[in-house]
Short mmCIF file of C-alpha atoms in Angstrom, two decimals:
data_model
loop_
_atom_site.label_atom_id
_atom_site.label_comp_id
_atom_site.label_asym_id
_atom_site.label_seq_id
_atom_site.Cartn_x
_atom_site.Cartn_y
_atom_site.Cartn_z
CA MET A 43 -8.53 -26.90 -7.65
CA THR A 44 -8.61 -29.52 -5.16
CA THR A 45 -11.54 -30.46 -3.12
CA GLU A 46 -9.64 -31.34 -0.07
CA ALA A 47 -9.69 -29.00 2.72
CA ALA A 48 -8.32 -29.01 6.25
CA SER A 49 -10.11 -29.95 9.50
CA GLY A 50 -10.07 -29.47 13.05
CA PRO A 51 -8.78 -26.16 14.26
CA VAL A 52 -8.40 -24.43 11.14
CA ALA A 53 -11.97 -24.67 9.71
CA LYS A 54 -12.75 -25.48 6.13
CA ILE A 55 -12.21 -23.16 2.86
CA SER A 56 -14.01 -25.15 -0.02
CA ALA A 57 -11.76 -25.97 -2.53
CA ARG A 58 -8.47 -23.93 -1.22
CA ILE A 59 -7.10 -25.32 2.21
CA VAL A 60 -5.27 -28.65 2.25
CA ALA A 61 -4.70 -30.74 5.38
CA GLY A 62 -0.85 -30.99 6.43
CA HIS A 63 2.01 -28.55 6.34
CA GLY A 64 3.72 -28.72 3.15
CA TYR A 65 6.07 -25.60 4.24
CA GLY A 66 9.77 -25.60 3.77
CA ALA A 67 12.01 -26.68 6.58
CA ILE A 68 12.97 -23.07 7.76
CA MET A 69 9.39 -22.01 8.17
CA ALA A 70 8.69 -25.10 9.92
CA ASN A 71 10.78 -24.11 12.71
CA VAL A 72 9.28 -20.82 13.49
CA SER A 73 6.02 -20.77 15.07
CA LEU A 74 3.07 -18.24 13.80
CA ALA A 75 3.76 -16.01 16.61
CA GLU A 76 7.19 -15.59 15.92
CA LEU A 77 6.60 -14.93 11.85
CA ILE A 78 3.81 -12.43 12.88
CA ALA A 79 6.58 -10.91 15.08
CA LEU A 80 9.09 -10.79 12.14
CA PHE A 81 6.54 -8.97 9.99
CA ALA A 82 5.73 -6.49 12.52
CA TYR A 83 9.59 -5.22 12.90
CA ASP A 84 11.60 -3.91 10.15
CA ASN A 85 15.06 -5.11 9.85
CA ASP A 86 16.22 -1.87 12.07
CA GLY A 87 14.32 -3.24 14.54
CA VAL A 88 11.45 -0.77 15.04
CA ALA A 89 7.90 -2.09 15.14
CA ARG A 90 5.16 -1.06 12.61
CA GLY A 91 1.29 -0.62 13.52
CA THR A 92 -0.27 0.22 16.78
CA ASP A 93 0.99 -1.66 20.01
CA ALA A 94 -2.25 -3.07 20.81
CA ASN A 95 -2.73 -4.39 17.51
CA LEU A 96 0.21 -6.31 17.23
CA ASP A 97 -0.28 -7.86 20.94
CA TYR A 98 -3.62 -9.02 19.62
CA GLY A 99 -2.24 -10.67 16.64
CA LEU A 100 0.67 -12.46 18.59
CA ALA A 101 -2.08 -13.92 21.38
CA GLY A 102 -3.97 -14.87 18.06
CA ALA A 103 -1.10 -16.75 16.55
CA LEU A 104 -0.23 -18.47 19.72
CA LEU A 105 -3.70 -19.89 19.98
CA ILE A 106 -3.54 -21.06 16.31
CA ASP A 107 -0.41 -22.67 17.10
CA LEU A 108 -1.49 -24.52 19.77
CA ALA A 109 -4.64 -25.69 17.70
CA LEU A 110 -2.39 -26.57 14.65
CA ALA A 111 -0.42 -28.74 17.07
CA GLY A 112 -3.38 -30.78 17.93
CA ARG A 113 -3.32 -29.29 21.65
CA ILE A 114 -6.63 -27.07 21.88
CA ASP A 115 -9.88 -26.88 19.63
CA VAL A 116 -13.04 -24.75 20.22
CA ALA A 117 -15.77 -26.58 21.54
CA GLY A 118 -19.03 -24.61 21.56
CA LYS A 119 -18.04 -21.20 22.79
CA TYR A 120 -14.91 -22.46 24.37
CA VAL A 121 -11.35 -23.01 23.99
CA VAL A 122 -10.67 -26.92 25.21
CA VAL A 123 -7.55 -28.82 25.75
CA THR A 124 -7.61 -31.76 23.57
CA ASP A 125 -4.07 -32.99 24.42
CA PRO A 126 -1.97 -32.23 27.10
CA ALA A 127 1.29 -33.36 26.31
CA PRO A 128 4.08 -30.51 25.81
CA THR A 129 5.10 -29.53 22.35
CA GLY A 130 8.68 -28.64 23.09
CA ASP A 131 8.07 -24.59 22.73
CA ARG A 132 8.50 -22.93 25.75
CA LEU A 133 5.86 -20.30 24.89
CA MET A 134 3.44 -22.63 23.57
CA ASP A 135 3.79 -24.90 26.16
CA PHE A 136 3.44 -22.31 28.70
CA ALA A 137 0.14 -21.08 27.23
CA LEU A 138 -1.25 -24.76 26.88
CA HIS A 139 -0.46 -25.23 30.53
CA ARG A 140 -2.49 -22.01 31.38
CA VAL A 141 -5.41 -23.00 29.63
CA GLN A 142 -5.74 -26.65 30.93
CA ARG A 143 -5.11 -25.31 34.75
CA ASP A 144 -7.90 -22.40 34.46
CA ARG A 145 -10.62 -22.88 36.87
CA ARG A 146 -13.42 -21.80 34.20
CA ALA A 147 -13.82 -22.14 30.60
CA ARG A 148 -12.81 -19.20 28.41
CA THR A 149 -13.73 -18.11 24.95
CA PRO A 150 -11.06 -17.24 22.43
CA ARG A 151 -11.67 -13.68 22.78
CA GLU A 152 -10.93 -13.91 26.87
CA TRP A 153 -8.05 -15.98 26.04
CA ILE A 154 -6.24 -13.45 23.20
CA ILE A 155 -7.02 -10.67 25.66
CA ARG A 156 -5.22 -12.40 28.63
CA PHE A 157 -2.24 -13.36 26.69
CA THR A 158 -1.41 -9.89 25.16
CA LYS A 159 0.14 -9.22 28.68
CA ASP A 160 3.14 -10.87 28.19
CA VAL A 161 3.08 -12.75 24.59
CA ARG A 162 5.37 -9.99 23.05
CA SER A 163 8.05 -10.07 25.31
CA ALA A 164 7.99 -13.72 25.48
CA VAL A 165 7.93 -14.16 21.52
CA LEU A 166 10.96 -11.64 20.98
CA SER A 167 12.94 -13.27 23.63
CA GLN A 168 12.68 -16.53 21.53
CA LEU A 169 13.58 -14.65 18.76
CA ILE A 170 16.61 -13.45 20.51
CA ASP A 171 17.87 -16.84 21.69
CA ALA A 172 17.35 -18.37 18.60
CA GLY A 173 19.91 -15.75 17.04
CA THR A 174 17.37 -14.14 14.92
CA LEU A 175 16.79 -10.74 16.27
CA ARG A 176 18.99 -8.74 19.04
CA ARG A 177 18.21 -6.40 21.55
CA GLU A 178 19.28 -3.00 21.32
CA THR A 179 18.75 0.30 23.59
CA ASP A 180 19.14 4.01 22.45
CA LYS A 181 17.10 6.91 22.88
CA VAL A 182 15.29 9.19 20.51
CA LEU A 183 16.45 12.71 19.88
CA LYS A 184 18.93 11.56 22.67
CA VAL A 185 15.97 11.95 25.32
CA VAL A 186 13.25 9.16 24.60
CA PRO A 187 14.62 5.72 25.93
CA ARG A 188 13.90 3.21 23.10
CA THR A 189 14.38 -0.37 22.48
CA ARG A 190 14.97 -1.99 19.32
CA TYR A 191 14.88 -5.54 18.07
CA PRO A 192 16.79 -5.36 14.64
CA THR A 193 17.41 -8.47 12.75
CA GLN A 194 20.95 -10.56 13.59
CA TYR A 195 22.58 -9.37 10.42
CA GLY A 196 20.52 -6.59 8.99
CA SER A 197 18.78 -8.58 6.59
CA GLU A 198 15.40 -10.42 6.49
CA PRO A 199 15.55 -13.54 8.08
CA PRO A 200 15.19 -16.62 5.88
CA ALA A 201 12.10 -17.80 7.84
CA GLU A 202 10.30 -14.40 7.07
CA THR A 203 11.49 -14.41 3.60
CA GLU A 204 9.83 -18.03 3.28
CA ALA A 205 6.76 -16.96 4.99
CA ARG A 206 6.34 -13.94 2.48
CA GLN A 207 6.78 -16.38 -0.72
CA ARG A 208 4.18 -18.61 0.77
CA ILE A 209 1.71 -15.95 1.31
CA ARG A 210 2.09 -14.54 -2.17
CA ALA A 211 1.58 -17.64 -3.79
CA ALA A 212 -1.41 -18.03 -1.76
CA ALA A 213 -2.79 -14.70 -2.71
CA THR A 214 -1.77 -15.57 -6.58
CA ARG A 215 -2.31 -19.40 -6.60
CA PRO A 216 -5.03 -20.52 -4.10
CA ASP A 217 -5.82 -23.56 -5.30
CA ARG A 218 -3.88 -25.58 -2.63
CA VAL A 219 -2.94 -23.54 0.36
CA ASP A 220 -1.82 -25.66 3.64
CA ALA A 221 -3.59 -24.95 6.66
CA ARG A 222 -0.85 -23.15 8.46
CA THR A 223 0.03 -20.69 5.63
CA ALA A 224 -3.83 -20.12 5.26
CA ALA A 225 -3.77 -19.36 9.01
CA LEU A 226 -0.84 -16.71 8.51
CA CYS A 227 -2.94 -15.14 5.67
CA GLY A 228 -6.17 -14.92 8.02
CA LEU A 229 -3.77 -13.26 10.84
CA VAL A 230 -2.33 -10.75 8.27
CA SER A 231 -5.64 -10.09 7.10
CA ALA A 232 -7.12 -9.37 10.94
CA LEU A 233 -4.16 -6.78 11.16
CA GLY A 234 -4.62 -5.12 8.02
CA TRP A 235 -1.10 -5.69 7.05
CA GLU A 236 -1.71 -7.07 3.60
CA PRO A 237 -0.06 -3.83 1.84
CA HIS A 238 2.96 -4.37 4.21
CA VAL A 239 3.49 -8.01 3.88
CA VAL A 240 2.64 -8.30 -0.02
CA PRO A 241 3.24 -5.03 -1.20
CA ASP A 242 3.95 -5.78 -5.01
CA LEU A 243 0.40 -6.96 -5.68
CA PRO A 244 -3.07 -5.72 -6.31
CA PRO A 245 -4.06 -4.66 -2.71
CA MET A 246 -8.07 -5.18 -3.53
CA GLN A 247 -7.20 -8.93 -4.63
CA VAL A 248 -4.79 -9.70 -1.57
CA ARG A 249 -7.25 -8.14 0.62
CA ASN A 250 -10.56 -9.99 -0.54
CA ARG A 251 -8.17 -13.31 -0.75
CA PHE A 252 -7.12 -12.93 2.63
CA ALA A 253 -10.45 -12.27 3.91
CA GLU A 254 -11.51 -15.44 2.76
CA PHE A 255 -8.73 -17.19 4.64
CA ARG A 256 -9.40 -15.15 7.88
CA GLN A 257 -13.15 -15.98 8.12
CA SER A 258 -12.04 -19.92 8.20
CA VAL A 259 -9.83 -19.37 11.12
CA TRP A 260 -11.55 -18.65 14.30
CA ALA A 261 -8.56 -17.02 16.16
CA ALA A 262 -7.98 -14.73 13.34
CA ASN A 263 -11.41 -13.66 12.92
CA THR A 264 -11.84 -13.11 16.63
CA VAL A 265 -8.55 -10.77 16.60
CA GLN A 266 -10.18 -8.77 13.99
CA ARG A 267 -13.51 -8.58 16.10
CA ILE A 268 -11.55 -7.13 19.03
CA ILE A 269 -9.26 -4.49 16.77
CA ASP A 270 -12.58 -3.42 15.38
CA ASP A 271 -14.29 -2.99 18.84
CA ALA A 272 -11.24 -1.39 20.38
CA ARG A 273 -11.22 0.93 17.09
CA ALA A 274 -15.08 1.73 17.41
CA ALA A 275 -14.69 2.48 21.01
CA SER A 276 -11.85 5.08 20.53
CA THR A 277 -13.84 6.78 17.58
CA ALA A 278 -16.83 6.64 19.91
CA ALA A 279 -15.05 8.57 23.15
CA ALA A 280 -13.28 11.11 20.64
CA ALA A 281 -16.70 11.73 19.39
CA ALA A 282 -18.17 12.27 22.85
CA ALA A 283 -15.16 14.42 23.99
CA GLY A 284 -15.44 16.60 20.83
CA ALA A 285 -19.06 17.11 21.62
CA THR A 286 -18.43 18.15 25.19
CA ALA A 287 -15.60 20.21 24.53
#
């Protein structure tokens, strides 16, 4: 195994993560937030998982995109702007501007929660503008309105296919994993999507491997803590309601 490791926004995983990108040309043109959205929606445009969890994952991915672009980092407990130059990505630049102009320092948790309000619609709009997805409206049982985001041609987009291949390689051959793929694995771990993203591999092997990546990526770790806290609060509320019934 190599002894090189990524530095800066994605913390080190000893002997596992190497600096640089290393991903293919297709995946290079798609943000982590867009990849998480592609993982979340099946080819028919129906979202998997809970709405709240997906929004946390997208917001966390947005922060990681900015970090890997060298625009933000974490200093102490707070997210700081290290380079205010535009990235050329509409959503990333909007988020960067918000962090830069905010009057107070905020933690990764605060920014993830703040970005959940608009991040899904913004990411889906970018994928629609790029011709990757399309927006369709219909009614479930001819009564309940529904908006779907199917893939443009009814098959898995090339960027998603490439991302799945890189994630599978990270799970089975983790000797050299680039920082961006490691961050994507960490987000998949935070959301608990391992069985969905790589269903053909032993679940425990993938879960343990991706957990290592997640623990090295501050935004992915924060996403999992937010989800865990929300789940605990929901369980406590249900227990309290049952006790008073």
